[in-house]
CSV table of C-alpha atoms in Angstrom, one decimal:
chain,number,residue,atom,x,y,z
P,1,MET,CA,0.0,0.0,0.0
P,2,ARG,CA,1.8,3.1,-1.2
P,3,PHE,CA,-0.2,5.6,0.8
P,4,GLY,CA,-0.1,3.9,4.2
P,5,ILE,CA,1.5,5.5,7.2
P,6,PHE,CA,4.8,3.5,6.9
P,7,TYR,CA,5.2,4.6,3.3
P,8,GLN,CA,4.6,8.3,4.2
P,9,VAL,CA,7.0,8.1,7.2
P,10,THR,CA,9.7,6.5,5.2
P,11,ARG,CA,9.3,9.0,2.4
P,12,ALA,CA,9.4,12.0,4.8
P,13,ARG,CA,12.4,10.7,6.6
P,14,SER,CA,14.3,9.9,3.4
P,15,ARG,CA,13.8,13.4,2.2
P,16,GLY,CA,15.1,14.8,5.5
P,17,ARG,CA,11.9,16.6,6.2
P,18,MET,CA,11.1,15.2,9.7
P,19,TRP,CA,12.5,12.8,12.2
P,20,LEU,CA,10.6,9.6,12.4
P,21,ARG,CA,9.9,9.9,16.2
P,22,ASP,CA,8.6,13.5,15.7
P,23,LEU,CA,6.2,12.4,12.9
P,24,THR,CA,4.9,9.3,14.7
P,25,SER,CA,4.5,11.1,18.1
P,26,GLN,CA,2.6,14.0,16.5
P,27,SER,CA,0.2,11.7,14.7
P,28,ARG,CA,-0.2,9.5,17.8
P,29,ARG,CA,-1.0,12.5,20.0
P,30,THR,CA,-3.5,13.8,17.5
P,31,ARG,CA,-5.1,10.4,17.1
P,32,LEU,CA,-5.3,9.8,20.8
P,33,ARG,CA,-6.7,13.3,21.5
P,34,SER,CA,-9.4,13.0,18.9
P,35,ALA,CA,-10.2,9.4,19.9
P,36,GLY,CA,-10.5,10.4,23.5
P,37,ASP,CA,-12.9,13.3,22.6
P,38,THR,CA,-14.9,10.9,20.5
P,39,LEU,CA,-15.1,8.2,23.2
P,40,ARG,CA,-15.9,10.8,25.9
P,41,GLY,CA,-18.8,12.2,23.8
P,42,ARG,CA,-20.1,8.7,22.9
P,43,GLY,CA,-19.8,7.6,26.5
P,44,GLN,CA,-21.7,10.6,27.8
P,45,ALA,CA,-24.4,10.2,25.1
P,46,GLY,CA,-24.8,6.5,26.0
P,47,LEU,CA,-24.8,7.2,29.7
P,48,ARG,CA,-27.3,10.0,29.2
P,49,GLY,CA,-29.6,7.7,27.2
P,50,LEU,CA,-29.3,4.9,29.8
P,51,LEU,CA,-30.0,7.3,32.8
P,52,GLU,CA,-33.0,8.9,31.0
P,53,ARG,CA,-34.6,5.5,30.5
P,54,MET,CA,-34.1,4.4,34.1
P,55,SER,CA,-36.9,5.1,36.6
P,56,ASP,CA,-36.2,7.2,39.6
P,57,ASP,CA,-36.7,4.1,41.8
P,58,ARG,CA,-34.1,2.2,39.9
P,59,LEU,CA,-31.6,5.1,40.2
P,60,GLU,CA,-32.2,5.2,43.9
P,61,GLN,CA,-31.5,1.5,44.2
P,62,ILE,CA,-28.2,2.0,42.4
P,63,PHE,CA,-27.1,5.3,43.9
P,64,GLY,CA,-29.0,5.2,47.3
P,65,SER,CA,-26.0,4.0,49.4
P,66,SER,CA,-23.6,6.5,50.9
P,67,GLN,CA,-20.7,4.8,49.1
P,68,ALA,CA,-22.4,5.2,45.7
P,69,GLN,CA,-23.2,8.9,46.5
P,70,ARG,CA,-19.7,9.4,47.7
P,71,ALA,CA,-18.4,8.1,44.3
P,72,VAL,CA,-20.7,10.5,42.4
P,73,PHE,CA,-19.4,13.4,44.5
P,74,ALA,CA,-15.8,12.3,44.1
P,75,MET,CA,-16.3,12.3,40.4
P,76,MET,CA,-17.8,15.8,40.6
P,77,THR,CA,-14.9,17.2,42.8
P,78,ARG,CA,-12.3,15.6,40.4
P,79,HIS,CA,-13.7,17.8,37.7
P,80,PHE,CA,-13.5,21.0,39.8
P,81,ASP,CA,-11.7,23.8,37.9
P,82,PRO,CA,-10.2,26.4,40.3
P,83,ALA,CA,-9.8,28.9,37.4
P,84,LYS,CA,-13.6,28.9,37.0
P,85,ALA,CA,-14.1,29.3,40.8
P,86,ALA,CA,-12.6,32.8,40.7
P,87,GLY,CA,-11.1,32.6,44.1
P,88,PHE,CA,-14.2,31.1,45.8
P,89,ASP,CA,-13.6,29.6,49.2
P,90,GLY,CA,-16.6,28.2,51.0
P,91,ALA,CA,-19.1,25.3,51.2
P,92,ILE,CA,-22.0,24.1,49.1
P,93,VAL,CA,-24.4,21.9,50.9
P,94,TYR,CA,-26.5,19.4,48.9
P,95,HIS,CA,-29.6,17.8,50.5
P,96,LEU,CA,-30.3,14.7,48.3
P,97,GLY,CA,-33.9,13.7,48.6
P,98,LEU,CA,-35.0,10.0,48.6
P,99,ALA,CA,-38.4,8.6,47.7
P,100,ASP,CA,-39.1,7.9,51.4
P,101,GLY,CA,-38.9,11.6,52.2
P,102,THR,CA,-35.5,11.5,53.9
P,103,ARG,CA,-32.7,13.8,52.8
P,104,ARG,CA,-29.0,13.0,52.9
P,105,PRO,CA,-26.7,16.1,53.4
P,106,TRP,CA,-23.4,16.4,51.6
P,107,VAL,CA,-21.0,19.2,51.9
P,108,VAL,CA,-18.6,20.2,49.1
P,109,GLU,CA,-16.0,22.4,50.6
P,110,VAL,CA,-13.8,24.5,48.3
P,111,ARG,CA,-10.6,25.8,50.0
P,112,ASP,CA,-7.3,26.8,48.5
P,113,GLY,CA,-8.2,25.8,45.0
P,114,ARG,CA,-9.3,22.2,46.0
P,115,ALA,CA,-12.8,20.7,46.4
P,116,ARG,CA,-13.5,18.1,49.0
P,117,VAL,CA,-16.7,16.3,49.9
P,118,TYR,CA,-18.0,15.4,53.4
P,119,GLN,CA,-21.2,13.7,54.6
P,120,ASP,CA,-22.7,14.5,58.0
P,121,GLY,CA,-19.5,16.2,59.2
P,122,ASP,CA,-17.4,13.1,58.5
P,123,ALA,CA,-14.6,13.5,55.9
P,124,ALA,CA,-15.0,11.5,52.7
P,125,ASP,CA,-11.3,11.4,51.8
P,126,ALA,CA,-9.3,13.0,54.5
P,127,ALA,CA,-9.4,14.6,58.0
P,128,PRO,CA,-12.5,16.7,58.8
P,129,PRO,CA,-12.1,20.4,58.0
P,130,ALA,CA,-10.1,22.4,60.6
P,131,SER,CA,-12.8,24.9,61.0
P,132,PRO,CA,-16.5,24.6,60.0
P,133,VAL,CA,-17.3,26.6,56.9
P,134,GLU,CA,-20.6,28.3,56.5
P,135,ALA,CA,-22.6,27.2,53.5
P,136,VAL,CA,-22.7,29.8,50.6
P,137,LEU,CA,-25.3,27.7,48.8
P,138,THR,CA,-27.8,25.1,50.0
P,139,ILE,CA,-29.3,22.9,47.3
P,140,ALA,CA,-32.2,20.5,47.8
P,141,VAL,CA,-32.7,18.1,44.9
P,142,PRO,CA,-34.0,14.6,44.4
P,143,LEU,CA,-31.2,12.0,44.2
P,144,ALA,CA,-32.3,10.6,40.8
P,145,ASP,CA,-32.3,14.1,39.2
P,146,PHE,CA,-28.9,14.9,40.8
P,147,VAL,CA,-27.3,11.7,39.5
P,148,ARG,CA,-28.7,12.4,36.0
P,149,VAL,CA,-27.2,15.9,35.9
P,150,VAL,CA,-23.9,15.2,37.5
P,151,THR,CA,-23.0,12.0,35.6
P,152,THR,CA,-23.8,13.5,32.2
P,153,ALA,CA,-22.1,16.9,32.9
P,154,GLY,CA,-25.5,18.6,32.4
P,155,SER,CA,-27.0,21.7,33.9
P,156,LEU,CA,-29.1,22.2,37.0
P,157,TYR,CA,-31.2,25.0,35.5
P,158,PRO,CA,-34.0,22.8,34.1
P,159,LEU,CA,-34.5,21.3,37.6
P,160,ILE,CA,-34.8,24.8,39.1
P,161,LEU,CA,-37.3,25.8,36.4
P,162,ASP,CA,-39.4,22.7,36.9
P,163,GLY,CA,-39.4,23.2,40.6
P,164,ARG,CA,-37.7,19.9,41.4
P,165,MET,CA,-34.7,21.7,42.9
P,166,THR,CA,-34.4,24.6,45.4
P,167,VAL,CA,-31.4,26.8,45.8
P,168,ASP,CA,-30.8,29.0,48.9
P,169,GLY,CA,-27.9,31.4,49.0
P,170,ASP,CA,-25.7,33.4,46.6
P,171,PRO,CA,-27.4,33.4,43.1
P,172,ALA,CA,-24.1,34.4,41.5
P,173,MET,CA,-22.4,31.3,42.9
P,174,ALA,CA,-25.3,29.1,41.8
P,175,SER,CA,-24.9,30.4,38.2
P,176,ARG,CA,-21.2,29.3,38.2
P,177,LEU,CA,-21.7,25.8,39.6
P,178,ASP,CA,-21.9,24.1,36.2
P,179,GLU,CA,-18.7,25.6,35.0
P,180,MET,CA,-16.8,25.1,38.3
P,181,PHE,CA,-17.5,21.4,38.3
P,182,GLY,CA,-16.9,20.5,34.7
P,183,ALA,CA,-20.1,20.9,32.8
P,184,ARG,CA,-19.5,21.7,29.1
P,185,ARG,CA,-21.3,24.5,27.5
P,186,PRO,CA,-22.8,23.6,24.1
P,187,ALA,CA,-20.9,25.4,21.3
């Protein structure tokens, strides 16, 4: 095959245009980056479709345990972008509502450019905070809706508009939550 990658590499190298390692590493980086973006997009689309088809009861069965919720919050805090936080230090309290009427409180604390998550005052990943931080935002949302939004990097706004979520606190901070925790804006 005259137009395969090996032919092109051999031809470029023989003409002295480019070193083999430079050509192959550039093409590999480009391929990996575009493949990663494609996989991420397909994975999110597949997950979004799966979660939209699941009932709220089924989502509560899967994500109802503290360990599963901790995993969701850990994913959310891993996507935290300090540049989008604009120097914010404080706490965001989430009250996740279950079908039986109970609520599970979770605290996402942002301090020194890092986000950490705690439940009921216990640390999820390290020692408890040195001093309690007052909540800048308090969000009450059903667990199933929260899981759908967070796992697909969606927006909380439709939940507010539908009345399924309430937000108490700083409205400016509420408007930045999506960006701070990794939601992608449609182009």
